[in-house]
XYZ file of C-alpha atoms in Angstrom:
742
model
C 12.616 16.634 34.257
C 13.113 14.608 31.512
C 9.302 13.301 30.113
C 8.401 10.081 30.838
C 6.083 8.091 28.787
C 4.442 4.679 28.541
C 4.947 2.472 25.625
C 2.305 -0.433 24.438
C 3.220 -3.123 22.241
C -0.076 -4.662 21.584
C 0.181 -7.673 18.891
C -3.437 -8.496 18.062
C -2.626 -11.851 16.098
C -4.846 -14.531 13.968
C -4.224 -16.810 16.405
C -2.796 -15.513 19.709
C -2.828 -12.105 21.267
C 0.032 -10.619 23.554
C 0.401 -7.312 25.659
C 3.615 -5.386 26.628
C 4.858 -2.358 28.003
C 7.391 -0.354 28.930
C 8.105 3.576 30.685
C 11.422 4.949 29.946
C 12.432 8.811 30.467
C 13.844 11.151 27.847
C 17.331 10.244 28.680
C 17.122 6.369 29.147
C 15.170 6.367 25.976
C 18.749 7.817 24.424
C 21.063 5.502 25.852
C 18.823 2.711 25.705
C 21.283 -0.810 25.166
C 19.058 -3.066 26.535
C 15.018 -2.869 27.925
C 13.752 -4.380 30.542
C 10.158 -5.732 29.121
C 7.196 -6.444 31.112
C 4.834 -8.418 29.869
C 0.932 -7.616 31.279
C -1.395 -10.013 32.724
C -4.304 -10.395 30.325
C -7.845 -11.178 30.448
C -8.603 -14.625 31.331
C -4.942 -15.408 32.046
C -3.030 -15.519 35.562
C 0.806 -15.009 33.725
C 2.636 -12.398 32.989
C 3.513 -12.172 29.454
C 1.049 -14.765 28.208
C -0.585 -14.820 25.381
C -3.893 -15.256 24.977
C -5.968 -16.826 21.781
C -7.501 -14.417 19.614
C -11.065 -15.115 20.716
C -13.792 -14.188 22.174
C -17.777 -14.808 22.742
C -20.637 -14.371 24.555
C -22.319 -16.213 27.879
C -26.531 -16.562 27.959
C -26.549 -13.349 30.101
C -24.653 -11.228 27.489
C -21.593 -11.660 28.542
C -18.483 -11.248 26.719
C -15.679 -14.263 27.776
C -12.164 -15.252 26.361
C -11.231 -18.759 25.223
C -10.478 -20.345 28.266
C -14.464 -20.479 29.525
C -14.822 -21.420 25.934
C -12.684 -24.367 25.998
C -14.710 -24.716 29.395
C -17.850 -24.590 28.231
C -18.237 -24.929 25.049
C -21.753 -25.794 24.685
C -23.023 -22.183 26.635
C -20.699 -20.061 24.883
C -22.438 -18.097 21.599
C -21.271 -15.828 19.051
C -17.486 -17.658 18.920
C -15.203 -15.349 16.732
C -11.556 -16.389 16.136
C -9.099 -16.360 13.742
C -10.649 -12.655 12.761
C -7.939 -10.595 11.671
C -7.411 -10.282 8.058
C -5.522 -8.424 5.844
C -9.078 -5.962 4.691
C -9.085 -5.650 1.260
C -9.221 -9.171 1.211
C -12.909 -8.309 2.044
C -12.806 -5.647 -0.497
C -13.995 -6.280 -4.507
C -10.739 -5.915 -6.238
C -10.272 -2.476 -6.912
C -8.042 -0.422 -10.193
C -5.002 1.591 -9.333
C -6.867 4.688 -9.213
C -10.325 3.761 -7.017
C -6.903 2.237 -4.540
C -5.418 5.982 -4.573
C -8.217 7.762 -3.713
C -9.062 4.993 -0.897
C -6.001 5.855 0.464
C -6.777 9.322 0.517
C -9.979 8.534 2.151
C -8.539 6.773 4.686
C -5.715 8.907 5.294
C -6.662 10.676 8.778
C -7.193 7.155 10.304
C -10.990 8.139 10.334
C -13.656 6.219 8.732
C -15.361 7.311 5.974
C -19.182 7.475 4.896
C -20.519 4.846 3.054
C -21.361 7.130 0.069
C -17.855 8.033 0.090
C -16.695 4.614 0.182
C -19.368 2.067 -0.860
C -16.858 -0.751 -1.339
C -16.230 -0.710 2.916
C -19.639 -1.407 3.561
C -20.011 -4.917 2.899
C -20.513 -7.831 6.023
C -17.413 -8.885 5.903
C -15.701 -5.916 6.359
C -18.325 -4.594 9.161
C -17.840 -8.384 10.714
C -13.941 -7.832 10.730
C -14.488 -3.853 12.093
C -16.763 -5.187 14.776
C -14.546 -7.928 15.961
C -11.374 -6.566 16.394
C -13.326 -3.850 18.105
C -14.793 -5.566 20.464
C -11.778 -7.773 21.661
C -9.238 -4.766 21.221
C -11.869 -2.591 24.191
C -12.513 -6.453 25.878
C -8.434 -6.273 26.700
C -7.994 -2.588 27.082
C -11.370 -1.819 28.925
C -10.817 -4.848 31.705
C -10.232 -3.244 34.813
C -7.575 -5.359 35.841
C -5.865 -4.537 33.087
C -6.668 -0.832 32.768
C -5.376 -0.357 36.026
C -1.998 -2.383 35.306
C -0.874 -0.176 32.442
C -2.524 3.418 34.633
C 0.097 1.877 37.259
C 2.473 1.716 35.283
C 1.918 5.202 33.917
C 1.455 7.180 36.853
C 4.677 9.134 36.418
C 3.884 9.406 32.624
C 2.962 12.031 30.517
C 1.023 9.455 27.747
C 0.729 6.352 26.646
C 1.923 5.176 23.216
C 0.393 2.574 22.243
C 2.122 0.638 19.391
C -0.110 -1.498 16.945
C 1.714 -4.089 14.462
C 0.532 -5.103 11.041
C 1.869 -7.844 9.009
C 4.348 -6.303 6.613
C 3.204 -7.546 3.192
C -0.106 -5.626 4.376
C 0.056 -2.608 1.597
C -0.337 1.160 2.449
C -4.264 1.372 2.301
C -4.287 -2.175 3.969
C -2.490 -0.551 6.513
C -4.624 2.643 6.520
C -8.396 0.713 6.792
C -6.295 -1.752 10.085
C -5.479 1.862 11.501
C -9.108 3.380 11.196
C -10.751 0.253 12.611
C -8.123 -0.309 15.682
C -8.972 4.425 16.188
C -12.871 3.562 16.305
C -11.932 1.391 19.322
C -10.466 2.851 22.843
C -7.200 2.846 21.732
C -8.417 5.758 19.244
C -9.433 7.979 22.131
C -7.070 11.511 23.525
C -7.259 9.442 26.532
C -6.734 6.203 28.952
C -8.674 5.329 31.235
C -11.488 6.863 33.454
C -10.480 9.327 36.631
C -6.906 9.117 36.539
C -7.104 9.113 32.855
C -3.591 9.918 30.580
C -3.794 11.528 27.410
C -2.358 8.735 24.441
C -1.617 8.154 21.448
C -1.532 5.451 18.863
C 1.460 4.179 16.102
C 1.002 1.482 13.680
C 4.452 -0.440 12.492
C 5.388 -2.981 10.635
C 5.438 -6.590 12.151
C 8.927 -7.351 10.656
C 10.751 -3.859 12.097
C 9.194 -4.532 15.477
C 10.529 -8.460 15.394
C 13.874 -6.790 13.892
C 14.257 -4.334 16.739
C 13.401 -6.826 19.855
C 16.129 -9.065 18.530
C 18.423 -6.310 17.972
C 17.851 -5.372 21.575
C 18.060 -8.963 23.339
C 21.111 -9.574 20.853
C 23.102 -6.929 20.847
C 25.705 -6.681 17.955
C 26.412 -9.953 17.520
C 23.403 -10.341 15.551
C 24.603 -9.571 12.344
C 27.608 -10.648 11.024
C 29.328 -7.128 9.159
C 28.471 -6.672 5.494
C 25.332 -8.978 5.970
C 21.183 -8.772 6.071
C 19.408 -10.084 8.767
C 16.646 -12.267 7.625
C 13.363 -12.180 9.484
C 11.336 -15.802 8.849
C 7.819 -14.703 11.344
C 5.189 -17.527 11.457
C 1.643 -16.763 12.072
C -1.289 -18.263 12.026
C -2.166 -16.299 8.637
C 0.473 -14.915 6.957
C 4.116 -15.516 6.812
C 6.376 -12.758 6.595
C 10.131 -12.398 5.048
C 11.811 -9.647 5.508
C 15.723 -8.887 4.935
C 17.348 -5.976 7.144
C 20.551 -4.064 7.259
C 21.964 -3.016 10.701
C 20.138 -0.375 10.644
C 16.779 -2.046 10.150
C 15.990 -0.760 6.806
C 13.225 -2.591 5.745
C 13.803 -2.507 1.621
C 16.526 -4.574 1.370
C 14.557 -7.349 0.802
C 10.819 -7.759 0.982
C 7.965 -11.319 0.780
C 5.621 -12.948 2.424
C 2.792 -15.221 1.755
C -0.866 -13.946 3.363
C -2.311 -17.116 3.409
C 0.202 -19.855 4.578
C 0.454 -19.320 8.250
C -0.584 -21.982 10.501
C -3.982 -22.007 10.647
C -4.243 -24.635 8.053
C -2.715 -27.057 10.327
C -5.480 -26.270 13.176
C -7.961 -27.198 10.302
C -6.325 -30.515 9.662
C -6.454 -31.793 12.957
C -10.182 -30.572 13.417
C -10.755 -32.659 10.471
C -9.195 -35.369 11.851
C -10.789 -35.188 15.265
C -14.149 -35.024 13.075
C -13.583 -37.819 10.815
C -13.252 -39.831 14.556
C -16.296 -38.263 15.962
C -18.709 -40.085 12.826
C -17.679 -42.991 12.965
C -19.173 -43.347 16.292
C -23.341 -43.016 15.522
C -23.739 -41.932 18.738
C -21.280 -39.084 18.647
C -22.079 -38.488 15.499
C -25.948 -37.167 16.148
C -25.187 -36.046 19.550
C -22.699 -33.120 17.626
C -25.312 -32.617 14.332
C -27.655 -31.755 17.542
C -25.386 -29.822 19.527
C -24.281 -27.580 16.191
C -27.664 -27.061 15.035
C -28.672 -25.455 18.342
C -25.350 -23.799 18.633
C -23.797 -22.954 15.184
C -20.378 -21.627 16.543
C -19.382 -24.310 18.209
C -17.628 -25.609 15.071
C -15.366 -22.145 15.742
C -15.067 -23.563 19.607
C -13.799 -26.907 18.217
C -11.354 -25.547 16.456
C -10.310 -23.543 18.998
C -9.416 -26.608 20.951
C -7.320 -28.174 18.311
C -5.663 -25.503 17.926
C -5.078 -25.612 21.560
C -3.818 -28.730 21.748
C -1.499 -28.412 19.109
C 0.145 -26.034 20.944
C 0.667 -27.926 23.983
C 2.228 -30.645 21.904
C 4.650 -28.345 20.679
C 5.174 -26.797 24.310
C 5.172 -29.972 26.482
C 8.304 -32.152 26.862
C 6.101 -35.374 26.483
C 5.077 -33.771 23.095
C 1.782 -34.926 23.336
C -1.719 -33.518 24.524
C -5.896 -34.043 23.886
C -8.002 -32.827 22.022
C -11.434 -31.836 24.699
C -13.961 -30.826 23.372
C -17.477 -30.421 25.260
C -18.559 -34.027 27.083
C -17.301 -36.038 23.872
C -14.530 -38.534 25.067
C -10.837 -36.859 24.742
C -9.210 -37.028 22.117
C -4.870 -38.039 21.834
C -2.730 -35.634 19.462
C 0.968 -36.348 19.414
C 3.753 -34.157 17.253
C 3.978 -37.681 15.058
C 0.493 -36.965 14.114
C 1.094 -33.213 13.686
C 3.913 -34.258 11.240
C 2.131 -36.282 9.632
C -0.899 -34.424 8.684
C 1.473 -30.966 7.730
C 3.383 -33.728 5.031
C 0.549 -35.261 3.965
C -2.737 -33.299 3.712
C -3.635 -30.392 0.985
C -3.928 -27.351 2.402
C -5.772 -25.197 -0.482
C -9.591 -27.003 0.415
C -9.136 -26.359 4.083
C -8.391 -22.977 3.601
C -11.050 -22.361 0.694
C -13.769 -23.593 2.997
C -12.306 -21.981 6.180
C -10.651 -19.156 4.982
C -11.554 -17.885 2.401
C -9.209 -18.356 0.145
C -9.343 -16.695 -2.767
C -9.729 -18.828 -6.335
C -6.488 -17.844 -7.693
C -4.626 -18.818 -5.081
C -6.085 -22.366 -4.548
C -4.916 -22.869 -7.876
C -1.532 -21.812 -7.541
C -1.535 -24.237 -4.224
C -2.732 -27.217 -5.802
C -2.999 -30.426 -3.569
C 0.374 -29.530 -2.027
C 0.953 -29.780 1.661
C 2.358 -27.398 4.115
C 5.465 -28.454 4.456
C 5.942 -29.249 0.416
C 4.488 -25.379 -0.020
C 6.315 -23.430 2.762
C 9.429 -25.278 1.561
C 8.953 -24.180 -1.939
C 7.934 -20.650 -0.368
C 11.930 -20.612 1.434
C 13.187 -21.760 -1.746
C 11.793 -19.245 -4.298
C 12.456 -16.770 -1.298
C 16.321 -17.784 -1.580
C 16.313 -17.393 -5.546
C 15.534 -14.039 -5.304
C 17.623 -13.276 -2.657
C 20.200 -14.516 -3.995
C 20.047 -12.825 -7.530
C 19.165 -9.510 -6.226
C 23.107 -9.814 -4.417
C 21.628 -9.817 -0.668
C 24.194 -12.100 1.781
C 21.863 -12.849 5.269
C 24.302 -13.243 8.259
C 21.555 -14.631 10.372
C 17.714 -16.102 10.393
C 15.798 -14.793 13.260
C 12.319 -17.179 13.788
C 9.209 -15.822 15.340
C 5.918 -15.818 15.413
C 3.682 -18.186 17.383
C 3.976 -20.760 14.943
C 7.903 -20.878 15.242
C 7.481 -23.696 17.577
C 6.752 -26.580 15.398
C 10.276 -27.907 15.089
C 9.449 -28.930 11.164
C 9.400 -24.850 10.773
C 12.742 -24.347 11.773
C 14.367 -27.605 10.258
C 13.430 -26.146 6.773
C 14.341 -22.464 7.805
C 17.842 -24.883 8.607
C 18.341 -27.133 5.401
C 16.859 -24.345 2.955
C 19.167 -21.821 4.582
C 22.099 -24.396 4.859
C 24.697 -21.806 4.440
C 24.467 -20.175 8.389
C 26.276 -21.653 10.562
C 24.354 -23.794 13.361
C 24.169 -20.408 15.442
C 22.700 -18.161 12.564
C 19.348 -19.383 12.763
C 17.835 -17.707 15.969
C 15.127 -18.843 18.230
C 13.241 -16.873 20.568
C 12.272 -18.709 24.106
C 9.545 -16.261 23.798
C 8.205 -16.290 20.045
C 4.478 -15.248 20.608
C 5.795 -12.030 22.464
C 8.740 -11.127 20.212
C 6.185 -8.695 18.382
C 4.762 -7.328 21.112
C 7.898 -6.801 22.639
C 9.781 -5.551 19.670
C 6.150 -2.990 19.243
C 7.138 -1.002 22.263
C 10.460 -1.137 21.300
C 9.279 0.855 17.762
C 7.525 3.477 20.111
C 10.811 3.687 21.399
C 12.778 4.388 18.570
C 10.394 6.805 17.793
C 10.840 9.088 20.286
C 14.606 9.234 19.561
C 13.276 10.284 16.047
C 10.790 12.684 17.365
C 11.968 15.967 16.330
C 13.562 14.703 12.915
C 9.949 13.630 12.224
C 8.965 16.876 12.719
C 11.226 19.067 10.334
C 10.504 16.571 8.120
C 6.820 16.948 8.464
C 7.528 21.158 8.253
C 9.036 20.670 5.034
C 7.145 18.874 3.071
C 4.241 20.681 3.726
C 6.381 24.046 3.685
C 9.403 24.301 1.695
C 8.328 20.963 -0.333
C 5.650 23.207 -2.317
C 7.982 25.754 -2.922
C 10.766 23.855 -4.577
C 8.059 21.797 -6.743
C 6.641 25.194 -7.947
C 9.660 26.739 -8.741
C 10.061 23.333 -10.547
C 6.969 24.284 -12.975
C 8.781 25.954 -15.781
C 11.078 23.167 -16.422
C 7.584 20.811 -16.655
C 5.839 23.784 -18.606
C 9.484 23.868 -21.016
C 8.981 19.653 -21.718
C 5.551 19.158 -22.153
C 5.098 22.594 -23.838
C 6.582 21.036 -26.913
C 4.976 17.907 -26.417
C 1.402 19.329 -26.427
C 2.277 21.428 -29.270
C 3.456 18.190 -30.906
C 0.177 16.434 -30.104
C -2.286 19.012 -31.400
C 0.071 20.261 -34.733
C -0.140 16.392 -35.384
C -3.994 16.289 -34.611
C -4.013 19.228 -37.196
C -2.319 17.607 -39.801
C -3.722 14.644 -39.808
C -7.287 16.428 -40.357
C -6.126 18.798 -42.804
C -4.752 15.090 -45.033
C -8.250 14.117 -44.349
C -9.823 17.265 -45.467
C -7.728 17.610 -49.173
C -8.504 13.885 -49.821
C -12.473 14.618 -49.426
C -12.938 12.999 -45.946
C -14.450 16.311 -44.557
C -17.072 18.976 -46.855
C -16.033 21.994 -45.228
C -13.011 23.359 -43.334
C -15.742 24.116 -40.502
C -16.387 20.073 -40.359
C -12.788 19.839 -40.396
C -12.633 22.263 -37.734
C -15.296 21.171 -35.466
C -13.509 17.498 -35.713
C -10.723 18.988 -34.499
C -12.097 20.354 -31.349
C -13.104 16.866 -30.533
C -10.102 15.632 -30.685
C -9.062 18.564 -28.267
C -11.581 17.376 -25.372
C -9.981 16.819 -22.431
C -11.000 13.243 -22.532
C -9.294 12.496 -25.760
C -6.386 14.944 -25.264
C -5.713 12.590 -21.765
C -5.727 9.304 -23.802
C -3.379 10.828 -26.476
C -0.845 12.141 -23.649
C -1.116 9.061 -21.498
C -0.118 6.939 -24.859
C 2.627 9.436 -26.189
C 6.099 7.547 -25.498
C 7.938 11.063 -25.312
C 4.918 12.823 -22.877
C 5.976 10.236 -19.933
C 9.927 10.723 -21.114
C 9.126 14.065 -20.387
C 7.395 13.378 -17.510
C 10.024 10.885 -16.049
C 12.982 13.365 -17.051
C 11.073 16.246 -15.143
C 10.501 13.712 -12.135
C 13.691 12.380 -11.849
C 16.403 15.408 -12.504
C 14.524 18.260 -11.384
C 11.757 17.483 -9.182
C 13.612 14.475 -7.603
C 16.638 16.212 -7.709
C 15.717 19.106 -5.551
C 13.377 17.307 -3.138
C 17.002 15.388 -2.388
C 18.938 18.152 -2.015
C 16.203 19.289 0.967
C 16.335 15.608 2.083
C 20.063 15.565 2.301
C 19.809 19.066 4.415
C 18.278 17.317 6.727
C 20.510 14.231 7.154
C 23.287 17.023 8.012
C 21.337 18.462 10.578
C 21.345 15.056 12.146
C 24.851 13.681 11.623
C 23.521 11.386 9.066
C 26.016 11.497 6.330
C 25.409 7.993 4.681
C 23.171 8.878 2.064
C 24.165 10.703 -1.409
C 21.921 12.444 -3.187
C 21.605 9.513 -5.313
C 19.931 7.272 -2.488
C 17.608 10.266 -1.454
C 16.059 10.842 -4.709
C 12.908 9.660 -4.898
C 12.303 8.825 -8.299
C 15.461 6.373 -8.459
C 15.744 3.296 -7.337
C 18.246 3.124 -3.813
C 20.963 2.419 -4.085
C 21.406 0.003 -1.072
C 24.802 -1.628 -0.297
C 26.151 -3.948 2.940
C 29.136 -4.402 3.734
C 30.457 -2.483 0.327
C 28.812 -4.682 -1.730
C 25.804 -3.208 -3.932
C 22.645 -5.480 -3.386
C 20.348 -5.215 -6.816
C 17.081 -3.305 -6.885
C 14.135 -5.684 -6.781
C 11.332 -5.892 -9.547
C 9.184 -4.371 -6.833
C 10.501 -1.200 -7.052
C 10.972 -0.632 -10.562
C 7.480 -1.311 -11.012
C 6.496 1.014 -8.298
C 8.378 4.152 -9.645
C 7.657 2.718 -13.757
C 3.797 3.140 -11.718
C 4.826 6.492 -10.272
C 5.772 7.990 -13.995
C 2.742 6.955 -15.059
C 0.178 8.267 -12.272
C 2.474 12.232 -12.448
C 2.218 11.817 -15.838
C -2.039 11.537 -15.252
C -2.547 13.747 -12.363
C -0.020 16.485 -14.365
C -2.972 15.863 -17.280
C -6.020 16.491 -15.069
C -4.653 19.238 -13.433
C -3.304 21.699 -16.608
C -5.118 20.586 -19.641
C -8.978 22.182 -18.713
C -6.232 25.361 -18.897
C -4.608 24.681 -21.286
C -7.962 23.236 -23.897
C -9.475 26.622 -23.413
C -6.496 28.237 -24.694
C -6.137 25.407 -27.410
C -10.030 26.466 -28.692
C -9.165 30.315 -28.998
C -5.881 29.264 -30.830
C -8.201 26.380 -33.249
C -10.301 29.476 -34.433
C -7.416 31.808 -35.332
C -5.263 28.835 -37.523
C -9.291 27.684 -38.583
C -9.321 31.709 -40.199
C -5.452 31.722 -40.780
C -6.031 28.538 -43.295
C -8.711 30.314 -44.956
C -6.755 33.031 -45.580
C -3.864 30.961 -47.082
C -6.102 29.372 -49.258
C -8.232 31.857 -50.332
C -4.214 33.295 -51.085
C -4.123 30.227 -53.589
C -7.099 30.154 -55.555
C -6.487 34.124 -55.760
C -3.192 33.294 -57.371
C -4.869 30.186 -60.000
C -5.385 32.663 -63.187
C -8.825 32.497 -64.359
C -10.555 29.182 -62.602
C -9.079 30.788 -59.845
C -11.058 33.992 -59.196
C -14.446 32.483 -60.579
C -14.487 30.025 -58.075
C -14.200 33.024 -55.827
C -16.745 35.102 -57.425
C -19.702 31.892 -57.448
C -18.370 31.807 -53.516
C -19.224 35.697 -53.386
C -22.026 35.833 -55.970
C -20.963 38.241 -57.701
C -19.123 38.593 -61.173
C -15.712 38.157 -62.267
C -15.939 41.759 -63.144
C -17.210 43.074 -60.396
C -14.627 41.115 -58.286
C -11.858 41.690 -59.892
C -12.809 45.752 -59.386
C -13.344 45.728 -55.980
C -10.718 46.157 -53.108
C -9.114 42.607 -52.147
C -9.902 43.852 -47.857
C -12.333 44.876 -48.929
C -14.003 41.183 -49.925
C -11.016 39.513 -47.867
C -13.229 38.725 -44.459
C -16.421 37.547 -46.379
C -14.305 35.342 -48.585
C -11.959 33.806 -45.918
C -15.799 33.064 -44.262
C -17.258 31.789 -47.305
C -13.955 28.861 -47.903
C -14.210 27.754 -44.325
C -17.980 26.975 -44.596
C -17.273 26.023 -48.661
C -17.213 22.862 -50.480
C -14.086 23.182 -51.539
C -13.371 21.799 -55.618
C -10.336 18.888 -54.664
C -7.807 20.749 -57.374
C -7.715 24.016 -55.001
C -7.856 21.969 -51.788
C -4.569 20.225 -53.163
C -2.973 24.161 -52.726
C -2.796 23.661 -49.113
C 0.977 21.771 -49.445
C 2.441 20.525 -45.876
C 4.507 23.120 -45.683
C 1.595 25.859 -45.498
C -0.229 23.995 -43.154
C 3.157 23.775 -40.756
C 3.602 27.744 -41.527
C 0.590 28.668 -40.516
C 0.566 26.707 -36.931
C 3.873 28.325 -36.454
C 2.501 31.057 -36.977
C -0.316 30.747 -33.886
C 2.170 30.231 -31.488
C 1.038 27.316 -30.145
C 4.162 26.398 -28.120
C 4.385 29.730 -26.232
C 0.233 29.679 -25.432
C 0.416 26.270 -23.570
C 3.470 27.049 -21.935
C 1.648 30.386 -20.785
C -1.198 27.924 -20.036
C 0.642 25.601 -17.497
C 2.165 28.620 -15.701
C -1.342 30.412 -14.995
C -1.477 29.760 -11.064
C -4.377 27.609 -10.913
C -2.611 25.262 -13.089
C 0.639 25.759 -11.105
C -0.826 25.197 -8.004
C -2.522 21.938 -8.855
C 0.085 20.629 -10.540
C 2.443 21.510 -7.466
C -0.021 19.904 -5.063
C -1.117 16.645 -6.903
C 2.292 16.051 -7.514
C 3.332 16.183 -3.907
C 0.730 14.461 -2.696
C 2.090 11.326 -5.517
C 5.453 12.135 -4.485
C 4.823 11.413 -0.891
C 4.847 7.960 -0.077
C 8.058 8.240 -1.296
C 9.006 10.546 0.289
C 8.412 8.864 2.862
C 10.446 6.057 2.423
C 13.489 7.486 1.804
C 13.391 9.866 5.228
C 12.343 6.620 6.954
C 15.901 5.495 5.951
C 17.312 8.592 7.538
C 14.657 8.244 10.891
C 16.038 4.477 11.349
C 19.857 5.663 10.845
C 18.885 7.996 13.765
C 17.014 5.626 15.870
C 20.016 2.982 15.577
C 22.572 4.911 17.361
């Protein structure tokens, strides 16, 4: 019997939230063409599939209530929270690339790190974000009515899969932090329900992919003309995401967006307009100020009332509504009034005041209005897509703010090359993401075995592949390291010849300091030959070998449209739509450039302790060899050479001559290393002699052997694989999407 699973799409938005679900057997998933997705009846709501505002508060008795109760009895609701879905890294101090990578590793398994491990996330802002998301999520999924609806749907299922969306432009760290927050809620438990509980799991997905899957499922093959991309325009309350996707929904063709240009600023405009009128009446102003003094969170209740009035304006045929707040006289609101605000009110000051807009972003926005910023945003993105060769066949408009006619009008004007039918809008835009998230879970099932095989390859095969490639790395960087260390020795020997060091011992002490781990690390990261060697090894050796493994997986799953070059994680992927090649984005180029630098750093970190141990021993040998060479050169000068050496040995010249050279060699060599040798003798050490002594030390062979030592080899293998993991997963995701698109 085919296993049945219930897929739950949870679209926690900044403005409104909705949950959709479907139960399917394994066979139904394989043959899926169009899915009948059910809308959950949310708490505080009587209509299945209707979104509720992302807001909650507490009554005087401590009962948690949602938006409807807030709107009906705002004066008696405290601690109101709304618009709390924030980009996590906006709540933290700026991070270096190195620290960002460390934090990604800390959040890797979805657990919340300790304050000692990660002080950056221990802030009042982050605590408020975590608490709000957890409280609201638990309030929905622990609501008795919702829980019963989900468990009734899943009565014959073996598992409930919760699929949660995140804005497409959030980076890996944002998503990991958000996932960790959600895993602290009811969705992060291993089971869902009470007595009749079911096993459950949690997956995260970009909202752009969810929207694309929903539209494709709904419109089938007619959604996208051959040889073109679909442009998803997701206009949410806080963010706007633009993603160009191919027919199999690969999302690396083009990806852009704004984390601040959503429609929440329009709610603030309406609120400010309302307050301006209210404060014009002395009695109303006095009452309002007293209410706010008693319950400061009433300001949020007013914003919620203004948002509802705006939604009503765009949802009813009359295109007008009223702002109802406490016992104040209702204020009328019309579509024309909202459109006028959108076209006249500067956005940045409002977002700075109410949403913590960063100063740099405010400076970029200047005094522009939402309408002008939205239009310019789309025009700039169109220029980028045109330069990259992206040809659009459809524009798919979704998100709660897509209800505003002005948004669709501007999209049609900017992308005028699309036909009237080429701009698609959903009748229920608030459900586009939640329905799509259900389909993310469904699609994910189609590629489960592939994902398991990929995980096995990552854990078992790729470490061996990279380990087998280490000798090629040793060849490449052994020569570079030899040149770097030899360069240090030559430079310091030149300075010794010029009298900058009193003795050879002083000079060698400086060379040892030059060859410290910190100094060599700096010299390597600044060395173009080292970067080129790492890049060449990563691209031509490791990247190629990993590509061969990925192509083997492709063949296993009958996926044939990926070349080795397109699977090489160190090369910009070859993207073509209908036979036309799409140019790589600057983001792709920057990622690969940064990856070379990162891997160069982790390799240096892994090998330098072992290399330095060998180098220090070699330096002692080189010091003796240089002293011996200098001793021979001095002996070759009749008279004055013997006189200098006799002085060093504290014996007469005649006694020096009478003794065996071998008998005195060790003592003289030691003396020369600690002596202030006259300049006339120092000049006897030519560059040629210095190079000969360095060559005799066998630096290259010994450095190469150090790189190949078991400890270094394991560290390099583990570090390189971890650094490549995200890139490998991205290429594997393309294969996964092809499997799921069938």
